[in-house]
Tab-separated table of C-alpha atoms in Angstrom:
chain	number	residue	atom	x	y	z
A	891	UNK	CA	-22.343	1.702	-27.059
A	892	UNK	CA	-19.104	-0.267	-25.847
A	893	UNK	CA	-16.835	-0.570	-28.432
A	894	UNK	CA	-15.517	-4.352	-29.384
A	895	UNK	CA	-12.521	-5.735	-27.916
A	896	UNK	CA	-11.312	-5.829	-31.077
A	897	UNK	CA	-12.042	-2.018	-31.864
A	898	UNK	CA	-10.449	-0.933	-28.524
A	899	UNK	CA	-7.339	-3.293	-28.972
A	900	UNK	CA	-6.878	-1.666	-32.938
A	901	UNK	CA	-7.152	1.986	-31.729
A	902	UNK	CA	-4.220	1.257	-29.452
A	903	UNK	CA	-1.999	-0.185	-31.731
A	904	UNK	CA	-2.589	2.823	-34.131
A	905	UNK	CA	-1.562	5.049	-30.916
A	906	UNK	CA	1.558	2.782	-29.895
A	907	UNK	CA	2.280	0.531	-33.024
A	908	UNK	CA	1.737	-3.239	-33.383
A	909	UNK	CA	4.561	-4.420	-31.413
A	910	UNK	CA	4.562	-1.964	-28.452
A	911	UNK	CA	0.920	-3.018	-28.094
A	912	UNK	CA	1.305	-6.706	-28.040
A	913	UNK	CA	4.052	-6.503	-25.325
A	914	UNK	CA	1.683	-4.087	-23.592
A	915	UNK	CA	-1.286	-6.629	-24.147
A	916	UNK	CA	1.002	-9.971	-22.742
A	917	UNK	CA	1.814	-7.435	-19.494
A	918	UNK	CA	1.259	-8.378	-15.936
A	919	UNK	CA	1.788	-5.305	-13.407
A	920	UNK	CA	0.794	-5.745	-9.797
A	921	UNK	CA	-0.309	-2.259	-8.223
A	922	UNK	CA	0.423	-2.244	-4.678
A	923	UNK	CA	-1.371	0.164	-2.747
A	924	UNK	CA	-4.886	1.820	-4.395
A	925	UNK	CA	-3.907	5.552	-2.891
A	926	UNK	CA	-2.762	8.428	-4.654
A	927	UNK	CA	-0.217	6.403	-5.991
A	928	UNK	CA	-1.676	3.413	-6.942
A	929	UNK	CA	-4.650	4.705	-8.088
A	930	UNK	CA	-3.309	7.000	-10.491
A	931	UNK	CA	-1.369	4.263	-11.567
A	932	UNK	CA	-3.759	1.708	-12.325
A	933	UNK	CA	-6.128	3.965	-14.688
A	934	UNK	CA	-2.670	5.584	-17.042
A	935	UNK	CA	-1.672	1.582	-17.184
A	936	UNK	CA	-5.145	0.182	-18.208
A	937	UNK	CA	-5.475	3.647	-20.211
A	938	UNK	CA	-2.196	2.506	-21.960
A	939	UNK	CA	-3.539	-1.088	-22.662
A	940	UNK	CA	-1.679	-3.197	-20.206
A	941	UNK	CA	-3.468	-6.991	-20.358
A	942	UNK	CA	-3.429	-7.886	-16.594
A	943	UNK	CA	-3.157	-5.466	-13.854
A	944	UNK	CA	-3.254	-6.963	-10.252
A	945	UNK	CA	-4.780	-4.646	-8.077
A	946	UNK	CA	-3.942	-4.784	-4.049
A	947	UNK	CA	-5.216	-2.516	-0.700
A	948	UNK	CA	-7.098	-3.089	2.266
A	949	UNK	CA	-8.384	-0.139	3.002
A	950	UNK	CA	-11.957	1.619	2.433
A	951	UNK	CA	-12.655	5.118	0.911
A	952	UNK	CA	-12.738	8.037	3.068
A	953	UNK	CA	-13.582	11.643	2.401
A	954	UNK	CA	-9.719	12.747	2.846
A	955	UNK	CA	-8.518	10.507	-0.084
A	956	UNK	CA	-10.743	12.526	-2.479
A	957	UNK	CA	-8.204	15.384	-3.003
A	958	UNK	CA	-6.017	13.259	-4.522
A	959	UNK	CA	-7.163	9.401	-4.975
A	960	UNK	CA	-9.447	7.987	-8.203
A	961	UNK	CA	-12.450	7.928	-6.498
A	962	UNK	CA	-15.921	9.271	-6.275
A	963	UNK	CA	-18.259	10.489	-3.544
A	964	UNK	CA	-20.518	8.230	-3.400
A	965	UNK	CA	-18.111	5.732	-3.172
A	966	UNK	CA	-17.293	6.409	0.621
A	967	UNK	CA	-17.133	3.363	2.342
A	968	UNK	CA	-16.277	1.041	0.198
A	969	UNK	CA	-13.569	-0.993	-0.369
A	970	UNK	CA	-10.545	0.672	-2.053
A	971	UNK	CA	-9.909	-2.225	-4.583
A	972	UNK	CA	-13.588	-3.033	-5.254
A	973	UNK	CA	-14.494	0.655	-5.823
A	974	UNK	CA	-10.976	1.475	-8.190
A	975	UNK	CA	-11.994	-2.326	-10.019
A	976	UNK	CA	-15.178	-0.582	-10.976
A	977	UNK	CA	-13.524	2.565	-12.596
A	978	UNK	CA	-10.940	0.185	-14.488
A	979	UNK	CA	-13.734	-1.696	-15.720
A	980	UNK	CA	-15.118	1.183	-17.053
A	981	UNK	CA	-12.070	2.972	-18.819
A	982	UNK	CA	-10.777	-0.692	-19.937
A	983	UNK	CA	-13.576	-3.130	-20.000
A	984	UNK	CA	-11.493	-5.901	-21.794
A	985	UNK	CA	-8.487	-5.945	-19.691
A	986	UNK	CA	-8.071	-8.477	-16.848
A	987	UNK	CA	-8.392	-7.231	-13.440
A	988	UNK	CA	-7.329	-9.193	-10.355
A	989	UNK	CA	-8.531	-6.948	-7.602
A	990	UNK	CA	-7.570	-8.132	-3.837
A	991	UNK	CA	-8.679	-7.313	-0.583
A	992	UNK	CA	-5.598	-8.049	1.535
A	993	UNK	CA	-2.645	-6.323	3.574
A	994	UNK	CA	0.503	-7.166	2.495
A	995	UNK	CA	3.178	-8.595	4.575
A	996	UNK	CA	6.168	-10.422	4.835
A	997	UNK	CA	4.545	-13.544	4.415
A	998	UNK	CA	2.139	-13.201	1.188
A	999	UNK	CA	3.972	-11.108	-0.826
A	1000	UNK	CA	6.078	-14.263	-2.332
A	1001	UNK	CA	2.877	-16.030	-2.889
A	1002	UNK	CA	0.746	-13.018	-4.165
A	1003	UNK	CA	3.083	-11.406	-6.267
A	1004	UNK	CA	4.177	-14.811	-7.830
A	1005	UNK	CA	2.736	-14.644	-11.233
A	1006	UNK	CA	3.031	-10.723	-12.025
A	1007	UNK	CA	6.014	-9.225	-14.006
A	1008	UNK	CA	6.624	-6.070	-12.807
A	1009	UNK	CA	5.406	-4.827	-9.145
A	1010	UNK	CA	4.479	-1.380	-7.941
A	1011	UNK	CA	5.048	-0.173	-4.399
A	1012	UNK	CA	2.052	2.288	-4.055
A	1013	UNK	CA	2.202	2.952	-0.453
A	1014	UNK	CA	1.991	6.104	1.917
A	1015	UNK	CA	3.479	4.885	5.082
A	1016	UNK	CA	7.728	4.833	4.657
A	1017	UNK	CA	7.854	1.605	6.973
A	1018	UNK	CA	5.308	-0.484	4.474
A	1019	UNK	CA	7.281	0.889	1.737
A	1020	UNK	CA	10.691	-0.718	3.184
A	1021	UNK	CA	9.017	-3.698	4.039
A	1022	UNK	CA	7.383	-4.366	0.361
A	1023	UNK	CA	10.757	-3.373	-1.503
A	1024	UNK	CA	12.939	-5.572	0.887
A	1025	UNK	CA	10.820	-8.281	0.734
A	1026	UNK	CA	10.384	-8.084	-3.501
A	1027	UNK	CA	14.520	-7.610	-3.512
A	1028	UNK	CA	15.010	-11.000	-1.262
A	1029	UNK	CA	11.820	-13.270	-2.563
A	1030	UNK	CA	11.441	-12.123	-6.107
A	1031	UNK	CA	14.881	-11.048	-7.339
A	1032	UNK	CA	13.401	-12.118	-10.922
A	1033	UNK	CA	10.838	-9.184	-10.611
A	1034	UNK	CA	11.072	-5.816	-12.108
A	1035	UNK	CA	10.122	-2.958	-9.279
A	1036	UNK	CA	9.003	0.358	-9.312
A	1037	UNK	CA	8.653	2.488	-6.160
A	1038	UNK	CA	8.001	5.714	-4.897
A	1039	UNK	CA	9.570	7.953	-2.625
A	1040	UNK	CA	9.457	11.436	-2.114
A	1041	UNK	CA	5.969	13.542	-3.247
A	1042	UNK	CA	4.614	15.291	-0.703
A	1043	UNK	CA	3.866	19.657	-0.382
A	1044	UNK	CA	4.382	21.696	-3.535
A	1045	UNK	CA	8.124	21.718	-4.645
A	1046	UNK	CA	8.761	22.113	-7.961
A	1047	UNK	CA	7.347	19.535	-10.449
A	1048	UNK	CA	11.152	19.243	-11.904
A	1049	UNK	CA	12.466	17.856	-8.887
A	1050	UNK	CA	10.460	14.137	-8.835
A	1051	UNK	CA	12.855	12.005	-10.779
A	1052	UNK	CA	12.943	8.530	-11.679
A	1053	UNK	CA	16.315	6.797	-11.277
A	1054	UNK	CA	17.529	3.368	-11.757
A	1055	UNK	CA	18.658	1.999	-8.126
A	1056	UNK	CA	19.911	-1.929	-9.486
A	1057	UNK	CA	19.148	-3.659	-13.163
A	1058	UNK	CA	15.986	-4.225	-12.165
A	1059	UNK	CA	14.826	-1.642	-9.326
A	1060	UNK	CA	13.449	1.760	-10.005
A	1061	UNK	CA	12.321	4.421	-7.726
A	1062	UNK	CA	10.548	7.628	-8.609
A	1063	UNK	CA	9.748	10.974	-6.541
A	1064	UNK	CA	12.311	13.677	-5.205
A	1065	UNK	CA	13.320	10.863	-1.926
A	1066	UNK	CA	13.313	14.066	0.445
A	1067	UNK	CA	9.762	15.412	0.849
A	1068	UNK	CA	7.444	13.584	3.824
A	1069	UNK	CA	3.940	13.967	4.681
A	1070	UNK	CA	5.207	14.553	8.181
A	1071	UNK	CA	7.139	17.221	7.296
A	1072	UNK	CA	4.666	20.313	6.291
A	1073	UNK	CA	2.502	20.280	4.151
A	1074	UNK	CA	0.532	17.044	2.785
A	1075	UNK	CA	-0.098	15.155	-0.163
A	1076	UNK	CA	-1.449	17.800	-3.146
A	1077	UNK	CA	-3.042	16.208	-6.136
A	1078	UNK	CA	-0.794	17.618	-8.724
A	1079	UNK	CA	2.532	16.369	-7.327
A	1080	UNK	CA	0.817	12.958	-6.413
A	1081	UNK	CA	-0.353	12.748	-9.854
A	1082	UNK	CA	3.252	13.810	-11.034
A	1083	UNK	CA	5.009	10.871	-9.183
A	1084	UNK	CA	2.425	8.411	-10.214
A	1085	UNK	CA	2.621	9.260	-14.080
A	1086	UNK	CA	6.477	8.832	-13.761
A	1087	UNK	CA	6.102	5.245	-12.161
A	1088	UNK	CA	3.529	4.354	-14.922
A	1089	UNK	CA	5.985	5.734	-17.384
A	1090	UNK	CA	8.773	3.797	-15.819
A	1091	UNK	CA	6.334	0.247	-15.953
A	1092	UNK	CA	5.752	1.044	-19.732
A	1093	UNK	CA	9.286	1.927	-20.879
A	1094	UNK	CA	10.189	-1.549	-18.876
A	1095	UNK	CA	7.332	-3.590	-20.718
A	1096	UNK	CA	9.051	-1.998	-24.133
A	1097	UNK	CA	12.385	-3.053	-23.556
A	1098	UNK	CA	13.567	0.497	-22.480
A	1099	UNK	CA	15.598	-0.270	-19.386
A	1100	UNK	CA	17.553	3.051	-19.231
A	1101	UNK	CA	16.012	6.164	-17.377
């Protein structure tokens, strides 16, 4: 049996208090990028009670994101941001969930990213992740940010970091290691980097702009 809306939204206030939970509740985070990163992401924000999460990828499931990625077997195939909208629904039936189907570019991101408060960069390829922070930085100045950089191979945990880059830019990982360079993405250091940029979207929708 589902629990109310009502029952879910009172056991989170008794985890985070009344008025951590309402700013959580008015919240509008835009995920982009439904990978290791984003995906990861999504579930410790909705998990956390975050009212609106805007989900964003293009691409479909494949058997090599399953190391690392929120997703399921027999989800192969499908859509990245119509399978992760399903497992959302599931952990947070009550929040609202914009899931899109699109590629992000120079040209939508003003228009898609309009209406969310904070944005995530969630991507794997450096290049897209220059393009989405440059473009965030020049078109929505207003907009908190949260990237990553840096979380590839098995370094220590203790070197992924978040640090504050400008008032209103973050960026989390260890900004040296690269897919490219060795070894590939492992699930625990994925999932390392991804809890610090959901910690870094929380502490920013409580007021706590100092890392």
């Amino acid at each position: 049996m589902i629990p109310t809306k009502e029952e879910m939204y009172a056991a989170l206030e008794e985890r985070h208090g009344a008025e951590l939970q309402r700013k959580l509740s008015e919240a509008s985070v835009a995920v982009c990028g439904l990978g290791g990163l984003g995906s990861n992401i999504a579930i410790a924000l909705v998990r956390a009670g975050v009212g609106k999460l805007h989900i964003m990828d293009f691409d479909r499931v494949d058997i090599s994101n399953l190391n690392r990625q929120q997703y399921f077997p027999e989800q192969l195939g499908q859509y990245k941001a119509d399978a992760l909208y399903d497992t959302l629904k599931r952990i947070a039936p009550y929040c609202e969930i914009v899931k899109e189907q699109v590629k992000l570019d120079e040209d939508n991101i003003p228009k898609l990213l309009a209406d969310d408060d904070i944005i995530v960069e969630a991507f794997d390829k450096a290049d897209q992740k220059a393009m989405l922070v440059n473009c965030v930085l020049e078109e929505l100045p207003e907009k908190y940010l949260v990237s990553g950089s840096g979380m590839a191979g098995i370094a220590p945990s203790n070197m992924i970091t978040t640090k504050k880059i400008t008032k209103r830019f973050y960026i989390c990982g260890d900004g040296v290691s690269d897919v490219a360079d060795g070894m590939g993405l492992v699930s625990s250091r994925v999932l390392i980097c991804a809890g610090h940029q959901a910690h870094a979207v929380i502490r920013i929708i409580a007021g706590e702009y100092d890392i």
